[in-house]
Short mmCIF file of C-alpha atoms in Angstrom, two decimals:
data_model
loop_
_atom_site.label_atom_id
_atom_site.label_comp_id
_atom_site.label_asym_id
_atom_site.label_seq_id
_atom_site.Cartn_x
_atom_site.Cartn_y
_atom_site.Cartn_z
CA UNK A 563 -50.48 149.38 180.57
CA UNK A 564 -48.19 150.32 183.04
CA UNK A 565 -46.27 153.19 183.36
CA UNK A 566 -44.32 155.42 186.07
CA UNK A 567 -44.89 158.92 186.14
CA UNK A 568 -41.44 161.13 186.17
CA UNK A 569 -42.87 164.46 187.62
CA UNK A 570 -45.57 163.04 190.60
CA UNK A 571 -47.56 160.68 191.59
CA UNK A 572 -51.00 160.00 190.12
CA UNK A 573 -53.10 161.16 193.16
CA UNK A 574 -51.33 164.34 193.05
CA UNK A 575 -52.65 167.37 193.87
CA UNK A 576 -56.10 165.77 194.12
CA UNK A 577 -57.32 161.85 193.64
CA UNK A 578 -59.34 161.82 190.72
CA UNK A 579 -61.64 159.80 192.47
CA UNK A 580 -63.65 163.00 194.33
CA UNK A 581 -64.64 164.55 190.71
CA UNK A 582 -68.44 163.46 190.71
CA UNK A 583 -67.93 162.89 186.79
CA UNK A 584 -66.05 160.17 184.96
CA UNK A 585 -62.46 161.78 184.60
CA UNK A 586 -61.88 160.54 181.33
CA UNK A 587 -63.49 163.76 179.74
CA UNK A 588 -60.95 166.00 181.57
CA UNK A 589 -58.32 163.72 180.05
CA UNK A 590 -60.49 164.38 176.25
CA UNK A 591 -60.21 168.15 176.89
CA UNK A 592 -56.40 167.95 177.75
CA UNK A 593 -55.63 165.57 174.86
CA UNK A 594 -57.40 168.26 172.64
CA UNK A 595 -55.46 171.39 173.88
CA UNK A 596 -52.60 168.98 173.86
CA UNK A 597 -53.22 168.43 170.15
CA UNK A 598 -53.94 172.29 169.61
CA UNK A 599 -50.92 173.43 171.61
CA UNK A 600 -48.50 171.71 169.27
CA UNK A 601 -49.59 174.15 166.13
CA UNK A 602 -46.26 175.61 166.63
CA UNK A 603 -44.36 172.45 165.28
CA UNK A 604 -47.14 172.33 162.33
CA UNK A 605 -47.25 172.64 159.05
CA UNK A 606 -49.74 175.14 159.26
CA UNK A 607 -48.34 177.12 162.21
CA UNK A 608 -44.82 177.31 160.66
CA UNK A 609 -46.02 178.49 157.17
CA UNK A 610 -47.51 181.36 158.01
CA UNK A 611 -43.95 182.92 158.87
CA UNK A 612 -42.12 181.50 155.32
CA UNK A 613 -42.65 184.36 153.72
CA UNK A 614 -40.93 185.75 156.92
CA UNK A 615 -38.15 183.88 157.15
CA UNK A 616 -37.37 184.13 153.79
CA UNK A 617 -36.77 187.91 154.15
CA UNK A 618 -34.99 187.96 157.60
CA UNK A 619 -32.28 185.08 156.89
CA UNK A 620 -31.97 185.97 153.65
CA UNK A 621 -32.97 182.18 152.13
CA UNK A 622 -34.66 181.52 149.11
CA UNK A 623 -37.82 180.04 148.98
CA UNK A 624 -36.07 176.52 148.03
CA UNK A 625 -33.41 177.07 150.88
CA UNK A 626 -35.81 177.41 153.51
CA UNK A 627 -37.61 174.46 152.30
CA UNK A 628 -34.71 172.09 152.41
CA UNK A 629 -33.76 173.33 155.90
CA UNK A 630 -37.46 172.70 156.89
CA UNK A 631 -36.71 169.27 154.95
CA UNK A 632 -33.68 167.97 157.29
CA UNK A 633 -34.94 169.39 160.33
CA UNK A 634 -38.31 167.03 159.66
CA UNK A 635 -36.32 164.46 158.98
CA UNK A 636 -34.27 164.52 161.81
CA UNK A 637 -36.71 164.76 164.23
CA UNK A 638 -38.33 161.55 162.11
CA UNK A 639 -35.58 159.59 163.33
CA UNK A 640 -35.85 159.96 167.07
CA UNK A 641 -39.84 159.35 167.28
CA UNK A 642 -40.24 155.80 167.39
CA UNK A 643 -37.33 156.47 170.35
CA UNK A 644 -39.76 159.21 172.32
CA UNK A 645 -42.78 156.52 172.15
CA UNK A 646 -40.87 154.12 174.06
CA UNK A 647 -40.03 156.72 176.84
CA UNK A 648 -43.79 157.36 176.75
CA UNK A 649 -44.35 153.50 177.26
CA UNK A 650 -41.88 153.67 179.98
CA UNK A 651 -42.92 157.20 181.58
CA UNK A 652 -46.61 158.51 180.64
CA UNK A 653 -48.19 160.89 179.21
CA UNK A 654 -48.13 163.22 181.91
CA UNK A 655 -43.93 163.38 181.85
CA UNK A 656 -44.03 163.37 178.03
CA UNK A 657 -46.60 166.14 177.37
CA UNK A 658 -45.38 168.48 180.07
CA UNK A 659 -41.78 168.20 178.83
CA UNK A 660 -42.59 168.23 175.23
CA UNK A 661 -44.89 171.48 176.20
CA UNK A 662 -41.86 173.32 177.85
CA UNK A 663 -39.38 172.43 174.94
CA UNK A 664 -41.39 173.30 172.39
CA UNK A 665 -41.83 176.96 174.08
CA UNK A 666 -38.15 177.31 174.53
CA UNK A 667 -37.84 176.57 170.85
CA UNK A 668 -40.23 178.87 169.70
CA UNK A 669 -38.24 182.17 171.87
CA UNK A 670 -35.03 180.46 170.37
CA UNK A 671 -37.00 181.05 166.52
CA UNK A 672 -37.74 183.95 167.32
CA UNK A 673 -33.84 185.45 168.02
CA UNK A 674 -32.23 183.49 165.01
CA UNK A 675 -32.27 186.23 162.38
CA UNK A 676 -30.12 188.24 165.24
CA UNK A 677 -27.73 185.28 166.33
CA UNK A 678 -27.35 184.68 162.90
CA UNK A 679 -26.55 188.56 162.30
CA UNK A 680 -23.84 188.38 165.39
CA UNK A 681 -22.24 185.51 163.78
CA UNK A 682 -22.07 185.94 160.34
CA UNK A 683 -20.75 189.84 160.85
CA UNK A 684 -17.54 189.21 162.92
CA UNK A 685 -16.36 186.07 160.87
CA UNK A 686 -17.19 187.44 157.81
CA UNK A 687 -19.39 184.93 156.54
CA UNK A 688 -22.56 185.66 153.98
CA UNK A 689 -25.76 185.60 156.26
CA UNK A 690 -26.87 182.51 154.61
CA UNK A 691 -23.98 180.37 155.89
CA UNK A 692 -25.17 180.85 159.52
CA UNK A 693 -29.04 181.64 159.09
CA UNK A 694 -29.64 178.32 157.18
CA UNK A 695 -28.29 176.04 160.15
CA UNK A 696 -29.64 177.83 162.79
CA UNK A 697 -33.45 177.86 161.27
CA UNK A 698 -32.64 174.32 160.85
CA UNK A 699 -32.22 173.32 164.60
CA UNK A 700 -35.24 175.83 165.05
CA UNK A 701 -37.25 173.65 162.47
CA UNK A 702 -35.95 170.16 163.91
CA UNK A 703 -37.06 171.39 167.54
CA UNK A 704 -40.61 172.32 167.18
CA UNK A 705 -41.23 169.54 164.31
CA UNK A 706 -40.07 166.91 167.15
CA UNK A 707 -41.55 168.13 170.21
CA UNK A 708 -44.44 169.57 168.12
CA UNK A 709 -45.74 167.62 165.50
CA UNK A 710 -43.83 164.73 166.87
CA UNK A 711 -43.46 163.97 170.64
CA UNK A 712 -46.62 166.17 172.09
CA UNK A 713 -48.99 165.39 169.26
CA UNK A 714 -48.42 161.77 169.75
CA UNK A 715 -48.95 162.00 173.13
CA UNK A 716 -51.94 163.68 173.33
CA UNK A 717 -53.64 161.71 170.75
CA UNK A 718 -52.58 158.48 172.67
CA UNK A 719 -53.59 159.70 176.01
CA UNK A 720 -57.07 159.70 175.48
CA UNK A 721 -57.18 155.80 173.24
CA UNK A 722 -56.92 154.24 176.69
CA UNK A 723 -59.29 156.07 178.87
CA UNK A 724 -62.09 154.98 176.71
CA UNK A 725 -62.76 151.18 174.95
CA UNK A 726 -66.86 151.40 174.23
CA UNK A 727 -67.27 154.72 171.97
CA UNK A 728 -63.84 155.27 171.48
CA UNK A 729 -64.02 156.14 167.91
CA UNK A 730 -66.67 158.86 168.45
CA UNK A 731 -64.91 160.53 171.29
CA UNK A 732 -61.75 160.72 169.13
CA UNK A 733 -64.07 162.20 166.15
CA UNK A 734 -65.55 164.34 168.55
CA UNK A 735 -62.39 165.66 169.51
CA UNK A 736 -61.38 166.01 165.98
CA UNK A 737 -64.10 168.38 165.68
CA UNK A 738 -62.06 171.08 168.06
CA UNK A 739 -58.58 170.02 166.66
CA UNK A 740 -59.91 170.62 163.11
CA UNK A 741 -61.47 173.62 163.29
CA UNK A 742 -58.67 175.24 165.61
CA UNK A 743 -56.04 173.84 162.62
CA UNK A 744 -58.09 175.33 160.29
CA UNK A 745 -58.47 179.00 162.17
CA UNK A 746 -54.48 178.76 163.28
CA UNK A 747 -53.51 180.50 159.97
CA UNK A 748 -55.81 182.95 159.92
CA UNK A 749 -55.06 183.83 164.00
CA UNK A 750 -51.03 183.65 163.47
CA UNK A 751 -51.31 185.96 161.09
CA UNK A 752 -53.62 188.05 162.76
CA UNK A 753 -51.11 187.89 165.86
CA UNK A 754 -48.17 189.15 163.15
CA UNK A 755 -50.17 192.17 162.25
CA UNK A 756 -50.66 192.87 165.77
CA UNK A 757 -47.65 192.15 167.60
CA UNK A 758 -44.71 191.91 164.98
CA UNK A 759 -43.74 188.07 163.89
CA UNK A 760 -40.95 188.33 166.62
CA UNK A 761 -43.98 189.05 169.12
CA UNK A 762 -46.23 186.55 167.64
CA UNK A 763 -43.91 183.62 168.39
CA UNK A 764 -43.35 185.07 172.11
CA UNK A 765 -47.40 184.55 172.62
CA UNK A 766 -47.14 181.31 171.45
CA UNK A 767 -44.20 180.14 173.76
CA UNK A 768 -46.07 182.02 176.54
CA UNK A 769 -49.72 179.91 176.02
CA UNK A 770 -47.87 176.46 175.15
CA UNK A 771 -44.86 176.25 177.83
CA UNK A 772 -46.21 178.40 181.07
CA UNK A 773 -50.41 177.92 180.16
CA UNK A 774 -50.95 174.39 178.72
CA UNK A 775 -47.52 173.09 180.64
CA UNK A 776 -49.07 174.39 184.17
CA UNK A 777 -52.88 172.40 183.42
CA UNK A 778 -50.92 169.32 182.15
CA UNK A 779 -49.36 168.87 185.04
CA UNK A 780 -52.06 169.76 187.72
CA UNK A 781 -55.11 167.88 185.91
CA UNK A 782 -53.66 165.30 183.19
CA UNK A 783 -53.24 161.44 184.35
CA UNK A 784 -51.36 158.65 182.76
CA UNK A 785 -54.23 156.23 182.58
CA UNK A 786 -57.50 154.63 184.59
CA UNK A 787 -56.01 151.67 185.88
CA UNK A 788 -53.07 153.86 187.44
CA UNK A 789 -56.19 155.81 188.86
CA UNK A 790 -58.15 153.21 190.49
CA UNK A 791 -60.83 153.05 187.86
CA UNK A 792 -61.43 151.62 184.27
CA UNK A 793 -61.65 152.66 180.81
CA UNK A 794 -65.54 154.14 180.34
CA UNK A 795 -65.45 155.11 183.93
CA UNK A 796 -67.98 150.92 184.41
CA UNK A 797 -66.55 147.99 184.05
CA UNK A 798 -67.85 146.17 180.40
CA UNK A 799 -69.65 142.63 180.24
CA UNK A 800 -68.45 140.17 178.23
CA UNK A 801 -69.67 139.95 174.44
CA UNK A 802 -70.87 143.62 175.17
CA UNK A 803 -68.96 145.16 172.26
CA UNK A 804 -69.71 143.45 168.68
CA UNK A 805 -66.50 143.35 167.74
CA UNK A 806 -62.94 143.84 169.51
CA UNK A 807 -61.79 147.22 169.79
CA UNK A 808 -58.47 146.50 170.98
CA UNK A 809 -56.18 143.42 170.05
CA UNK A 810 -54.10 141.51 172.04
CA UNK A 811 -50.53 143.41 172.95
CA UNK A 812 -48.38 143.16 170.35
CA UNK A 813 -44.38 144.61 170.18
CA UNK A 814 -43.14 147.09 167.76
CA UNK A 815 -41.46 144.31 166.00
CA UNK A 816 -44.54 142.47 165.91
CA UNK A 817 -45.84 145.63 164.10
CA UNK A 818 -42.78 145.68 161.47
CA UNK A 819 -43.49 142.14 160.58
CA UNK A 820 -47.28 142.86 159.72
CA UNK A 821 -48.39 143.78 156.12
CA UNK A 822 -51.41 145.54 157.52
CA UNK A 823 -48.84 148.14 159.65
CA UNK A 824 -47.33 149.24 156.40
CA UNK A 825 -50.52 149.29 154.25
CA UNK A 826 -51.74 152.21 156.96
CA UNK A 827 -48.46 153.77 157.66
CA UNK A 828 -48.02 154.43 153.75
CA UNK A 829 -51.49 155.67 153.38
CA UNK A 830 -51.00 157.95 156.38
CA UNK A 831 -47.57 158.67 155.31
CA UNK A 832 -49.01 159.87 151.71
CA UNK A 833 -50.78 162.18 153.27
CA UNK A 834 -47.91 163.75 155.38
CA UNK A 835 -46.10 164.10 151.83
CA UNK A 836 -48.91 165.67 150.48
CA UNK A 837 -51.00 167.50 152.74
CA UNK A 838 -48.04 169.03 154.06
CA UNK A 839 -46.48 170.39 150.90
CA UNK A 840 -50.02 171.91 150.24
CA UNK A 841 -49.99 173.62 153.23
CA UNK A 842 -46.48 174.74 153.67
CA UNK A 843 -46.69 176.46 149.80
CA UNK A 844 -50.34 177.61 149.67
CA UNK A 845 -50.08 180.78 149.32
CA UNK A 846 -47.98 180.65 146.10
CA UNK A 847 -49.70 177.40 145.15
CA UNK A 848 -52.83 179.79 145.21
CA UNK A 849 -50.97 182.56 143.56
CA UNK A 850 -49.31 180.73 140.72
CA UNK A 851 -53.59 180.36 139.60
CA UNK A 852 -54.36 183.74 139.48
CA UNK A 853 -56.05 183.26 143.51
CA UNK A 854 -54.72 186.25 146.35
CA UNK A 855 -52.80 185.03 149.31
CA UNK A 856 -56.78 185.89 151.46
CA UNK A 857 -57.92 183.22 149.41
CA UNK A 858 -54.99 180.91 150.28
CA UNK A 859 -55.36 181.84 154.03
CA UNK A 860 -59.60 181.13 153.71
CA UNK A 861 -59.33 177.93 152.06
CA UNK A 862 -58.81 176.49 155.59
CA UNK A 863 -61.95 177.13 157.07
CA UNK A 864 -64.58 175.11 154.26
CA UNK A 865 -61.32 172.81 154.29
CA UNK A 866 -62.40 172.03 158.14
CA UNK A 867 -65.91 172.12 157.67
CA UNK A 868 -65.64 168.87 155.35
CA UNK A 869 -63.14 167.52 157.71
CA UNK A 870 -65.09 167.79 160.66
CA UNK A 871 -67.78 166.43 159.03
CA UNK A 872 -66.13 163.75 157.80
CA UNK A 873 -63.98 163.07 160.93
CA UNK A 874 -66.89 162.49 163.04
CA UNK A 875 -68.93 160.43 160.79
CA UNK A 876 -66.52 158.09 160.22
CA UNK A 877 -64.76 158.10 163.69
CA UNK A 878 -68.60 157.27 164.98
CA UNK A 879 -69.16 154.36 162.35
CA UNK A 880 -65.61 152.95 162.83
CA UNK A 881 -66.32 151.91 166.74
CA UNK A 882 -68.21 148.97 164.83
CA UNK A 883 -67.00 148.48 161.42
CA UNK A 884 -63.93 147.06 159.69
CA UNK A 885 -61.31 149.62 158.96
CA UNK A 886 -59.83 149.19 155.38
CA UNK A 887 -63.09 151.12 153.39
CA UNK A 888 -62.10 154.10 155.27
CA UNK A 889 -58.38 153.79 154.35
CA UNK A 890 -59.60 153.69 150.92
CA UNK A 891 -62.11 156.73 151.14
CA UNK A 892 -59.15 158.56 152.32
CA UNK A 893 -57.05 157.73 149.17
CA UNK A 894 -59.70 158.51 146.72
CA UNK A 895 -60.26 161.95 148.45
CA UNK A 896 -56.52 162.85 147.96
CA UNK A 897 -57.50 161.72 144.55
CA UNK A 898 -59.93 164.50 144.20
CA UNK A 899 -57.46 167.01 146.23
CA UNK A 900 -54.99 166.47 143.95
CA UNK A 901 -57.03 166.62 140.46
CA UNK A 902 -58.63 169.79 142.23
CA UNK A 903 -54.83 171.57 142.34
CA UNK A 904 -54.47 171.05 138.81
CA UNK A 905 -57.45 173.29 138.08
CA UNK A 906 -57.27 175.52 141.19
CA UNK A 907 -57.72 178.41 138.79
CA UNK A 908 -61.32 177.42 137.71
CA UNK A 909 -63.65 177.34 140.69
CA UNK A 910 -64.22 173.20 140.23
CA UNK A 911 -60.38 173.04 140.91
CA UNK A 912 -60.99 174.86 144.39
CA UNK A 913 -63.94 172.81 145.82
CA UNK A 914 -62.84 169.45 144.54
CA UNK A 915 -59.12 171.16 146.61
CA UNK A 916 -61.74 171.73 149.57
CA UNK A 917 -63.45 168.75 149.70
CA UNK A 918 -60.79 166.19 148.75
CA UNK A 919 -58.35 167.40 151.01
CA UNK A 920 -60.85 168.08 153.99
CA UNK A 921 -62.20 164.62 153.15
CA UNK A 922 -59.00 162.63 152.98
CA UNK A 923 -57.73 164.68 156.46
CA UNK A 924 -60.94 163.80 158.21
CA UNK A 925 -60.36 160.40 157.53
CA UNK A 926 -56.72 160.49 157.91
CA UNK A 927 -57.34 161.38 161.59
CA UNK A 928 -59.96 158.84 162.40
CA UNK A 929 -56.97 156.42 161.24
CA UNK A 930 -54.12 157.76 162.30
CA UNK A 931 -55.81 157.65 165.88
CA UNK A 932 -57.42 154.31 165.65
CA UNK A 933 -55.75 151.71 163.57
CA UNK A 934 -52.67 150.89 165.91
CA UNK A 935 -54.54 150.18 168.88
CA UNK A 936 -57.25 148.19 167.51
CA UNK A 937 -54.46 146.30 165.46
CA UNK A 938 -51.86 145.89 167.67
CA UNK A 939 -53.58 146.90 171.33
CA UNK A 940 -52.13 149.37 174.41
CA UNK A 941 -48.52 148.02 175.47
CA UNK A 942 -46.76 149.24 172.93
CA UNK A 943 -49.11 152.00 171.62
CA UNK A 944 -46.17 154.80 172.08
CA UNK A 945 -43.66 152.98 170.18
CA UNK A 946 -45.72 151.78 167.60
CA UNK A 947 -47.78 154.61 166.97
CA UNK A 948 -44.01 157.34 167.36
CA UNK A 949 -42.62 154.54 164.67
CA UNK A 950 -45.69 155.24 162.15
CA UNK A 951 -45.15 159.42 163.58
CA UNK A 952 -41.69 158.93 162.24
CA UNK A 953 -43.25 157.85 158.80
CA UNK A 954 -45.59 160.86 158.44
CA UNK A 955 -42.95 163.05 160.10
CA UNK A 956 -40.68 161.64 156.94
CA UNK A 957 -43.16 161.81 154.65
CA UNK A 958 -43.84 165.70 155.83
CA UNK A 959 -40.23 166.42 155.21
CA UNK A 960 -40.02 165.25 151.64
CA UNK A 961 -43.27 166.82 150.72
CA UNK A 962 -42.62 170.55 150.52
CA UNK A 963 -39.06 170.18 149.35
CA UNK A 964 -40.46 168.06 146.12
CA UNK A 965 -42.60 170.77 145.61
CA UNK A 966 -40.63 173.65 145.96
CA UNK A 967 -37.80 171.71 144.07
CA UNK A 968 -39.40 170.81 140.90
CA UNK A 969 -41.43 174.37 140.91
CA UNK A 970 -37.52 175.93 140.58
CA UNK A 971 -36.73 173.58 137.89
CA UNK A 972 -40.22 173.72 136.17
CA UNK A 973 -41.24 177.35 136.84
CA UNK A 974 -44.39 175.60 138.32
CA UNK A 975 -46.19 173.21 140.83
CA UNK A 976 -47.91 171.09 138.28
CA UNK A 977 -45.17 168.33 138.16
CA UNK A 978 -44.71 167.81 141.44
CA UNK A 979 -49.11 167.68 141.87
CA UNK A 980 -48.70 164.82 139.38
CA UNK A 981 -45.85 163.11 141.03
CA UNK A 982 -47.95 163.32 144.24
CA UNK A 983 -51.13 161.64 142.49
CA UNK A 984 -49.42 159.18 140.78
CA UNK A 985 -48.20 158.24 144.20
CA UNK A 986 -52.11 158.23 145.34
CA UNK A 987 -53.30 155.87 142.37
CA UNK A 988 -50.55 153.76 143.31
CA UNK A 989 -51.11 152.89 146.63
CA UNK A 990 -54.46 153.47 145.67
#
C-alpha cells in the first residue's frame, strides 16, 4: 500500500522505531480521536443546535432539514473522489487537512445568522433567502470533511496497521467512539448552556483544528511498511490465521461489479437513512409521544451501552467467522428499532428503540469497518470504502428530510417510521 505523504516525511519528528512498544496502538488512539473529532460533521453533533438554527435564520423545521438534505448530498458526491487522494496521499495529509477544514467550517457556522443579517438587510431580501444558502455550505462543509473525509480516514488508518486481531481492535475502539457519540449530545448541550451556541461551536473548532490537527501531525503515520515494520508489529507464518483476513487487491470498479459490495453498502446505507433521521429529529420524535426533550437527550447513553456491547462482541468473533450473519443481525435490530418508534410512548416502545438501534449501530460499525478490506483488500481501501461513505453520506441526507417531510404533510412521524421499516424487511 503505498502512499506519499504531502506534509513530511514518515520519520519525522521522531522514527517510530525508538518507541519500545509496537506503534500501531498510537495509530488506534489517533484513529479513535480521529473518529471522535469529526462529531462536528455528525448527525448527533449538528442536532443539538436545530432547534438553534431554526430560531436564528429564521427556517422552519422542514427548511432546515432540506438544506441539511443538499448539503449531505453534496458532500456524497465528492467522497469516493477524497478516498482516492487518500490512496494517493495518506492518512496523515488527509486527516490533518480534513481536521483544519472542518474547524474553519465550524467558526464560519458559527457567524452565518450575522452574514446572513448583513446581506439580507441592505438588498432587501427576507432573511430566509440568504440564511438558507449559507447554512447550506455550512452543512455541506462539516458533513464532507466531518462525517465524510476525516471519519473515513481515521477508520481506515488503523485496518492496515493490524491483520491478526483486527476485528477486536476495531471493536475495541468502537467502545471509545460509541460511548463519546453517545455523551456528545449531552456535552454540546452542556457547552450551549455554558458558553452560548455561538461559543460552543468556537470550542469545538479550537479542540478539532489547533488540538487534534497539532497530534495528527506530530504522532500519526501513513502505514507499517512506510515505517520499516509490519502489520502486528511480527511478521505472521503461513496458515497462521484460519481464514484470510484480507483479499487480494481489488479496484473500485472491481467493487462496482460485485453483488456482495452492494448487498453491504445498502445495508449500511439503510442505516445512514435511518439512524440518522432518528437522531437529527429526536427530540420531537420523543416529544410527539408524550417523552421531554431530557429523555430524548438520555436515550443515548443505554443506546451506547448495547452498542458497545454489541460492537465488541461481534468485532471479536468476526476476526474468524464469515460476515453475512452479522449483516443480518444488524437488519433485524433496525427491525426492532423501528417497531420500538411506533410505540415510543409505552415503555416497550423505548427499550426495543434502545436496544434495536444500539444493536443494529454496534453491528453497523463492526461492518462498515471490516467488510471492504476483507472483501476487496488494502490498495484501494480509500476509494472503495469513500464510494460506500458516499452511500451512507446519501442515505444520511434523505433520511431526515423524509421524516421531517411526511411529519408536515401527516402531522406525524409514523409514516415515514413505516416507510423506513418497510425498507428494512425488504432488504431484509
Amino acid at each position: 500500500m503505498k502512499t506519499r505523504s504531502l506534509i513530511v516525511r514518515p520519520d519525522w519528528p521522531f522514527n517510530i522505531k525508538r518507541v519500545p512498544f509496537f506503534y500501531g496502538w498510537v495509530i488506534w488512539a489517533l484513529s479513535t480521536l480521529g473518529i471522535v473529532m469529526s462529531v462536528p460533521g455528525q448527525t448527533m453533533g449538528m442536532a443539538v443546535f436545530t432547534d438553534t438554527f431554526i430560531e436564528a435564520l429564521g427556517l422552519t423545521r422542514t427548511q432546515l432539514a432540506i438544506a441539511y438534505f443538499f448539503g449531505t448530498l453534496m458532500s456524497a458526491l465528492l467522497l469516493t473522489r477524497a478516498g482516492r487522494i487518500y490512496d494517493r496521499v495518506g492518512a496523515r495529509t488527509m486527516i490533518v487537512g480534513a481536521s483544519v477544514i472542518l474547524a474553519l467550517v465550524i467558526l464560519y457556522i458559527s457567524v452565518v445568522d450575522r452574514l446572513a443579517l448583513a446581506i439580507a438587510g441592505p438588498l432587501g431580501l427576507a432573511l430566509v433567502w440568504i440564511s438558507f444558502p449559507l447554512i447550506l455550505i455550512g452543512y455541506f462543509g462539516v458533513r464532507l470533511t466531518g462525517q465524510g473525509v476525516l471519519t473515513s480516514a481515521s477508520r481506515n488508518v488503523l485496518l492496515v496497521w493490524f491483520d491478526k486481531r483486527r476485528g477486536f481492535i476495531v471493536g475495541l475502539r468502537g467502545v471509545f467512539v460509541s460511548f463519546s457519540f453517545s455523551l456528545a449530545p449531552l456535552v454540546i448541550a452542556a457547552m450551549i448552556l455554558a458558553f452560548g451556541w455561538r461559543g460552543a461551536l468556537w470550542a469545538m473548532a479550537l479542540v478539532t483544528g489547533l488540538g487534534f490537527a497539532g497530534l495528527a501531525l506530530i504522532f500519526l503515520r501513513d502505514n507499517p511498511e512506510q515505517c520499516g515494520t509490519v502489520p502486528d508489529g511480527v511478521p505472521h507464518t503461513e496458515g497462521e490465521h484460519s481464514q484470510p483476513t484480507i483479499a487480494e487487491d481489488k479496484t473500485i470498479h472491481d467493487a462496482r461489479r460485485s453483488p456482495v459490495f452492494w448487498i453491504y453498502a445498502g445495508g449500511l446505507s439503510l442505516h445512514g437513512m435511518f439512524g440518522t433521521a432518528v437522531t437529527f429529529h429526536v427530540v420531537s420524535i420523543f416529544e410527539e409521544m408524550g417523552r421531554t426533550a431530557t429523555e430524548a437527550f438520555a436515550y443515548f447513553l443505554p443506546q451506547a451501552v448495547v452498542s458497545v456491547s454489541v460492537n465488541l462482541t461481534a468485532s471479536t468473533l468476526s476476526d474468524k467467522r464469515p460476515l453475512k450473519p452479522f449483516l443480518i443481525a444488524m437488519l433485524m435490530f433496525f427491525m426492532m428499532g423501528a417497531l420500538g418508534l411506533l410505540i415510543l410512548d409505552q415503555m416497550l416502545g423505548y427499550w426495543m428503540l434502545v436496544v434495536g438501534m444500539g444493536g443494529g449501530g454496534g453491528l453497523w460499525a463492526m461492518n462498515s469497518n471490516i467488510a471492504f478490506i476483507r472483501f476487496f483488500g488494502r490498495a484501494s481501501l480509500g476509494e472503495i470504502s469513500g464510494f460506500n461513505a458516499a452511500l451512507v453520506v446519501f442515505g444520511s441526507a434523505v433520511g431526515p428530510l423524509l421524516f421531517a417531510y411526511m411529519r408536515d404533510q401527516s402531522g406525524s412521524y409514523q409514516a415515514a417510521v413505516l416507510v423506513s421499516l418497510g425498507l428494512v424487511v425488504a432488504l431484509l
